[in-house]
Structures are given as C-alpha cells and as structure tokens.
Short mmCIF file of C-alpha atoms in Angstrom, two decimals:
data_model
loop_
_atom_site.label_atom_id
_atom_site.label_comp_id
_atom_site.label_asym_id
_atom_site.label_seq_id
_atom_site.Cartn_x
_atom_site.Cartn_y
_atom_site.Cartn_z
CA MET A 917 -1.10 18.80 -13.88
CA LYS A 918 -2.74 21.88 -12.35
CA ILE A 919 -3.66 21.91 -8.66
CA ASP A 920 -7.38 22.66 -8.33
CA ALA A 921 -8.11 24.48 -5.06
CA ARG A 922 -11.80 23.69 -5.41
CA GLU A 923 -11.05 19.99 -5.60
CA ILE A 924 -8.93 20.19 -2.47
CA ALA A 925 -11.67 22.11 -0.64
CA ALA A 926 -14.23 19.52 -1.74
CA LEU A 927 -12.30 16.79 0.07
CA THR A 928 -13.71 18.04 3.35
CA GLN A 929 -17.14 17.01 2.07
CA ALA A 930 -16.05 13.69 0.55
CA GLN A 931 -16.54 11.62 3.70
CA PRO A 932 -20.01 10.51 4.83
CA ALA A 933 -21.47 12.05 7.97
CA ALA A 934 -21.08 8.73 9.81
CA PRO A 935 -17.92 6.65 9.23
CA ARG A 936 -18.40 3.87 6.69
CA MET A 937 -16.50 0.68 5.98
CA ASP A 938 -13.54 1.82 3.85
CA MET A 939 -11.71 -1.05 2.17
CA TYR A 940 -9.15 1.29 0.63
CA ALA A 941 -7.96 3.28 3.63
CA SER A 942 -5.44 0.97 5.27
CA ILE A 943 -3.97 -0.74 2.22
CA HIS A 944 -3.53 2.59 0.49
CA LYS A 945 -1.63 3.93 3.50
CA ALA A 946 0.66 0.91 3.14
CA LEU A 947 1.13 1.42 -0.59
CA ARG A 948 1.82 5.15 -0.26
CA ALA A 949 4.42 4.47 2.43
CA PHE A 950 6.10 1.67 0.47
CA MET A 951 6.14 3.71 -2.74
CA ALA A 952 7.52 6.85 -1.09
CA ASP A 953 10.18 4.98 0.88
CA THR A 954 11.31 3.01 -2.17
CA LEU A 955 11.50 6.09 -4.36
CA LEU A 956 13.54 7.97 -1.77
CA GLY A 957 15.81 4.96 -1.27
CA LEU A 958 16.46 4.69 -4.99
CA GLY A 959 17.28 8.39 -5.17
CA ARG A 960 19.88 8.20 -2.39
CA MET A 961 21.39 4.84 -3.40
CA ASP A 962 25.18 4.53 -3.49
CA VAL A 963 25.76 2.81 -6.83
CA GLU A 964 29.35 2.00 -5.80
CA ASP A 965 28.21 -0.08 -2.83
CA ASP A 966 27.31 -3.48 -4.28
CA LEU A 967 25.33 -4.63 -1.22
CA GLU A 968 23.30 -1.44 -1.03
CA PHE A 969 22.82 -1.53 -4.78
CA ALA A 970 21.47 -5.10 -4.70
CA HIS A 971 19.26 -4.39 -1.69
CA THR A 972 17.73 -1.28 -3.28
CA CYS A 973 17.04 -3.00 -6.59
CA ASP A 974 15.40 -5.87 -4.72
CA ARG A 975 13.27 -3.37 -2.78
CA VAL A 976 11.96 -1.92 -6.04
CA MET A 977 11.09 -5.42 -7.24
CA GLN A 978 9.28 -6.15 -3.97
CA LEU A 979 7.23 -2.98 -4.42
CA LEU A 980 6.34 -3.96 -7.98
CA ASP A 981 5.29 -7.44 -6.84
CA LEU A 982 2.98 -5.97 -4.20
CA CYS A 983 1.52 -3.45 -6.66
CA ARG A 984 0.79 -6.24 -9.13
CA ALA A 985 -0.88 -8.36 -6.46
CA HIS A 986 -2.90 -5.37 -5.25
CA LEU A 987 -4.27 -4.78 -8.74
CA HIS A 988 -5.35 -8.42 -8.93
CA HIS A 989 -7.11 -8.27 -5.55
CA GLU A 990 -9.01 -5.10 -6.45
CA ASN A 991 -10.04 -6.48 -9.82
CA GLN A 992 -11.19 -9.79 -8.38
CA PHE A 993 -13.06 -8.52 -5.32
CA VAL A 994 -13.72 -4.77 -5.26
CA HIS A 995 -14.42 -4.23 -8.95
CA ALA A 996 -16.49 -7.38 -9.09
CA ALA A 997 -18.64 -6.08 -6.22
CA MET A 998 -19.10 -2.72 -7.93
CA GLU A 999 -20.03 -4.26 -11.26
CA ALA A 1000 -22.52 -6.63 -9.60
CA ARG A 1001 -24.70 -3.74 -8.42
CA GLN A 1002 -23.72 -0.82 -10.66
CA PRO A 1003 -22.49 -2.15 -14.02
CA GLY A 1004 -19.82 0.01 -15.63
CA SER A 1005 -18.87 1.79 -12.42
CA SER A 1006 -15.34 0.37 -12.30
CA GLN A 1007 -14.48 0.61 -16.00
CA SER A 1008 -12.44 3.80 -15.88
CA ILE A 1009 -10.19 2.63 -13.06
CA ALA A 1010 -10.04 -0.87 -14.52
CA GLY A 1011 -8.55 0.69 -17.64
CA GLU A 1012 -5.92 2.39 -15.49
CA HIS A 1013 -5.17 -0.99 -13.92
CA VAL A 1014 -4.23 -2.29 -17.37
CA GLU A 1015 -1.91 0.70 -17.79
CA HIS A 1016 -0.41 0.03 -14.36
CA GLU A 1017 0.29 -3.58 -15.30
CA GLN A 1018 2.17 -2.32 -18.32
CA ALA A 1019 4.06 0.24 -16.22
CA ILE A 1020 5.00 -2.44 -13.68
CA THR A 1021 6.41 -4.63 -16.44
CA ALA A 1022 8.38 -1.70 -17.84
CA LEU A 1023 9.75 -0.82 -14.40
CA ALA A 1024 10.78 -4.43 -13.78
CA ASP A 1025 12.61 -4.37 -17.12
CA GLY A 1026 14.31 -1.16 -15.96
CA VAL A 1027 15.47 -2.80 -12.73
CA ASN A 1028 16.82 -5.80 -14.63
CA HIS A 1029 18.64 -3.47 -17.02
CA LEU A 1030 20.13 -1.54 -14.09
CA MET A 1031 21.29 -4.71 -12.36
CA ALA A 1032 23.02 -5.87 -15.55
CA CYS A 1033 24.87 -2.57 -16.03
CA ALA A 1034 28.58 -2.21 -15.59
CA LYS A 1035 29.41 0.09 -12.66
CA PRO A 1036 30.27 3.11 -14.84
CA ALA A 1037 26.79 2.93 -16.40
CA ARG A 1038 24.93 2.61 -13.10
CA PRO A 1039 24.45 6.35 -12.34
CA ALA A 1040 22.68 7.12 -15.61
CA ALA A 1041 20.57 3.96 -15.48
CA THR A 1042 19.64 4.66 -11.86
CA GLN A 1043 18.54 8.20 -12.70
CA ALA A 1044 16.38 6.92 -15.55
CA LEU A 1045 14.74 4.31 -13.31
CA TYR A 1046 14.25 6.89 -10.55
CA ARG A 1047 12.36 9.21 -12.89
CA GLN A 1048 10.32 6.32 -14.27
CA LEU A 1049 9.38 5.20 -10.75
CA ALA A 1050 8.56 8.77 -9.71
CA LEU A 1051 5.99 9.06 -12.50
CA PHE A 1052 4.53 5.68 -11.55
CA VAL A 1053 4.20 6.78 -7.93
CA ALA A 1054 2.67 10.12 -8.91
CA HIS A 1055 0.05 8.45 -11.08
CA ASN A 1056 -0.73 5.89 -8.39
CA PHE A 1057 -1.30 8.61 -5.80
CA GLU A 1058 -3.91 10.21 -8.06
CA HIS A 1059 -5.35 6.79 -8.88
CA MET A 1060 -5.78 5.89 -5.21
CA HIS A 1061 -7.50 9.21 -4.56
CA GLU A 1062 -10.04 8.40 -7.27
CA GLU A 1063 -10.71 5.00 -5.72
CA GLU A 1064 -11.09 6.46 -2.23
CA THR A 1065 -13.64 9.00 -3.44
CA ALA A 1066 -15.51 7.90 -6.58
CA HIS A 1067 -15.31 4.16 -5.92
CA ASN A 1068 -16.26 4.49 -2.28
CA ARG A 1069 -19.32 6.52 -3.26
CA VAL A 1070 -20.49 3.60 -5.40
CA LEU A 1071 -19.69 1.02 -2.74
CA TRP A 1072 -21.40 3.00 0.01
CA GLN A 1073 -24.51 3.54 -2.14
CA CYS A 1074 -24.78 -0.12 -3.13
CA TYR A 1075 -23.67 -2.04 -0.04
CA THR A 1076 -24.16 -2.05 3.70
CA ASP A 1077 -21.08 -1.97 5.91
CA ALA A 1078 -21.66 -5.61 6.81
CA GLU A 1079 -21.66 -6.57 3.14
CA LEU A 1080 -18.50 -4.55 2.50
CA ALA A 1081 -16.84 -6.23 5.46
CA GLY A 1082 -17.68 -9.57 3.86
CA VAL A 1083 -16.04 -8.53 0.60
CA HIS A 1084 -13.00 -7.28 2.49
CA ASP A 1085 -12.71 -10.46 4.55
CA ALA A 1086 -12.86 -12.62 1.43
CA LEU A 1087 -10.13 -10.49 -0.18
CA VAL A 1088 -7.88 -10.73 2.87
CA ALA A 1089 -8.43 -14.49 3.10
CA SER A 1090 -7.13 -14.86 -0.46
CA ILE A 1091 -3.77 -13.21 0.33
CA PRO A 1092 -0.91 -15.70 0.84
CA PRO A 1093 1.04 -15.46 4.13
CA HIS A 1094 4.27 -14.08 2.62
CA GLU A 1095 2.36 -11.24 0.95
CA MET A 1096 0.42 -10.54 4.14
CA MET A 1097 3.69 -10.05 6.04
CA VAL A 1098 4.88 -7.51 3.48
CA VAL A 1099 1.55 -5.70 3.75
CA ALA A 1100 1.74 -5.69 7.55
CA ARG A 1101 5.27 -4.26 7.49
CA TRP A 1102 4.11 -1.23 5.49
CA MET A 1103 0.55 -0.94 6.81
CA VAL A 1104 0.79 -1.10 10.60
CA PRO A 1105 3.60 1.45 11.15
CA TYR A 1106 1.81 4.06 9.03
CA MET A 1107 -1.63 3.66 10.58
CA SER A 1108 -2.91 5.90 13.36
CA PRO A 1109 -2.73 4.35 16.85
CA ALA A 1110 -6.49 3.73 16.84
CA GLU A 1111 -6.29 1.99 13.45
CA ARG A 1112 -3.40 -0.18 14.65
CA THR A 1113 -5.32 -1.21 17.73
CA ALA A 1114 -8.47 -2.02 15.77
CA MET A 1115 -6.62 -4.16 13.22
CA LEU A 1116 -4.44 -6.06 15.67
CA SER A 1117 -7.22 -6.51 18.25
CA ASP A 1118 -9.23 -8.24 15.57
CA MET A 1119 -6.19 -10.37 14.71
CA LYS A 1120 -5.66 -11.17 18.39
CA GLN A 1121 -9.26 -12.35 18.63
CA HIS A 1122 -9.48 -14.38 15.44
CA ALA A 1123 -5.99 -15.42 14.32
CA PRO A 1124 -3.74 -18.07 15.90
CA ALA A 1125 -1.35 -16.62 18.50
CA PRO A 1126 1.77 -17.35 16.39
CA VAL A 1127 0.34 -15.25 13.55
CA LEU A 1128 -0.12 -12.22 15.80
CA ALA A 1129 3.34 -12.75 17.26
CA ALA A 1130 4.87 -12.85 13.78
CA VAL A 1131 3.12 -9.65 12.74
CA LEU A 1132 4.18 -7.85 15.91
CA ALA A 1133 7.78 -8.97 15.40
CA GLN A 1134 7.61 -7.72 11.82
CA VAL A 1135 6.38 -4.24 12.69
CA GLN A 1136 8.11 -3.54 16.02
CA PRO A 1137 11.40 -2.34 14.48
CA HIS A 1138 9.46 0.24 12.47
CA LEU A 1139 7.60 1.80 15.41
CA THR A 1140 8.98 4.33 17.86
CA GLN A 1141 9.17 3.29 21.51
CA PRO A 1142 6.11 5.42 22.43
CA GLU A 1143 4.14 3.93 19.50
CA TRP A 1144 5.10 0.40 20.51
CA THR A 1145 4.20 1.03 24.16
CA LYS A 1146 0.79 2.45 23.20
CA LEU A 1147 0.11 -0.51 20.95
CA MET A 1148 1.04 -3.14 23.52
CA ARG A 1149 -1.03 -1.47 26.20
CA SER A 1150 -4.02 -1.15 23.88
CA LEU A 1151 -3.79 -4.89 23.13
CA GLY A 1152 -3.39 -5.82 26.78
CA LEU A 1153 0.06 -7.27 26.14
CA PRO A 1154 3.29 -6.76 28.10
CA VAL A 1155 5.65 -4.09 26.80
CA VAL A 1156 8.81 -5.92 25.80
CA PRO A 1157 11.73 -3.71 24.69
CA GLY A 1158 13.03 -4.45 21.23
CA LEU A 1159 14.58 -2.98 18.14
CA VAL A 1160 12.69 0.28 18.06
CA HIS A 1161 13.94 3.68 17.01
#
C-alpha cells in the first residue's frame, strides 16, 4: 500500500460544515482500541505462562466475536438504510464484510490451533497468528475509514439526523446486554471527555439506574483518575475513588 498525501489532505474536507449524526464514530473508536490492544497483547504474550496464554487467546476470541456481531449489525441496519434510499451504495463494503467473515473464521481456527499446540510449538504458532491478526487489523482500519467517509456521505445525503438517530437507536436496542458491556469497556475509555459525557448523560436519563451503574463500574478501571473525576462531575455524580490508574 502506498500512502497518498492528497488523500490525507482531503480528510480535512471530509466532514460537513455543521456536525452530523455519525453512527460510525464511537463504535469504530471502540473497535480500533480493542483491535490494537489485542494485537499488542498477542505480540508480547509469554507462551510459557499458561494463565497468560489462556487469557490472551480468549481475548482474541472475544475480539473476533465482537467483530462478527458488528458486521451483522451494520448489514442489518446501516446497509439496509443505505440501500433503501440509494440502491447499490453499500455493495462494495458489503463484499468486504463477506471477506471479513471468512477472515474471522480463519483467525478463530488459528486460535484453536494455537491452544492445541504443545508448548514447544507455541512460539511459531503465536507468531503466525500475530501476523494473521495484524493483516486483519490493517484491513479493518482501512475499511472503517471508507465507511466513515463514503458511507457517511450517502447517509448524510439521504437522511436527516433525526432519521439517522432512529436507525442508530434501533441498532443499539438489538444488542444483547453482554455484548453491550464489552462495547462499553472499549468505547467509553477511548472517547473524548465530551463524547463520554454525551453518551452517559443519555444513559443516565433513559436507562435504569442499575444499567448506568454497571457501565460505570465496567469502565472506571480503564480511566485515569482525572478522566474519572471529569466524567463524574459532568454527570452530576459523586466522585468515588476506585481502581483507576
């Protein structure tokens, strides 16, 4: 791949003059963070430490599960919305989704192979899986960029922000609680403070109190003390010390 300076410069003009409803922004921050952290964890894994080995392999599987679910949500809701008002507009990325499904299956097979290896074979199998995952992550980063630019252009041309919010709300409502907690763990810590406040203020207003409490407990260990303090104050909640770094 060749880096195109013109493409990078054009990114400054990719956003609309006034902010629009962007269904991709937050979930893609979560996916980028989860992918990068998992790849780095696999690269530094001690194959001689059975507990670390099992934990790291499980982390890769968790990532693959979330990636698979994310593809399904985009196909069912975002692509359906695009096709309803601009037929054919999602076909290119939809084809990549098929390729990603195949890559996810291959990666899961690689994890299972690694877990079945005898200890002497673990280093080579880990290196092979690491390279395989690195390519998957690299392709996904490019893929998400295409969605955030080309797909958003279609969505913004064809839908009002209120309509896009309706699509987004229906998508979120379809996500089971266990998946939502995984998403929250990787989304909230890697948002900007303003994005965190907006998301959790909405949750505070519309979700049952135990749901907000569970999400806050999930993300607190992954925020710095200043980040946690800012968040609590922005939500009008008391700052309770916890497992922060």
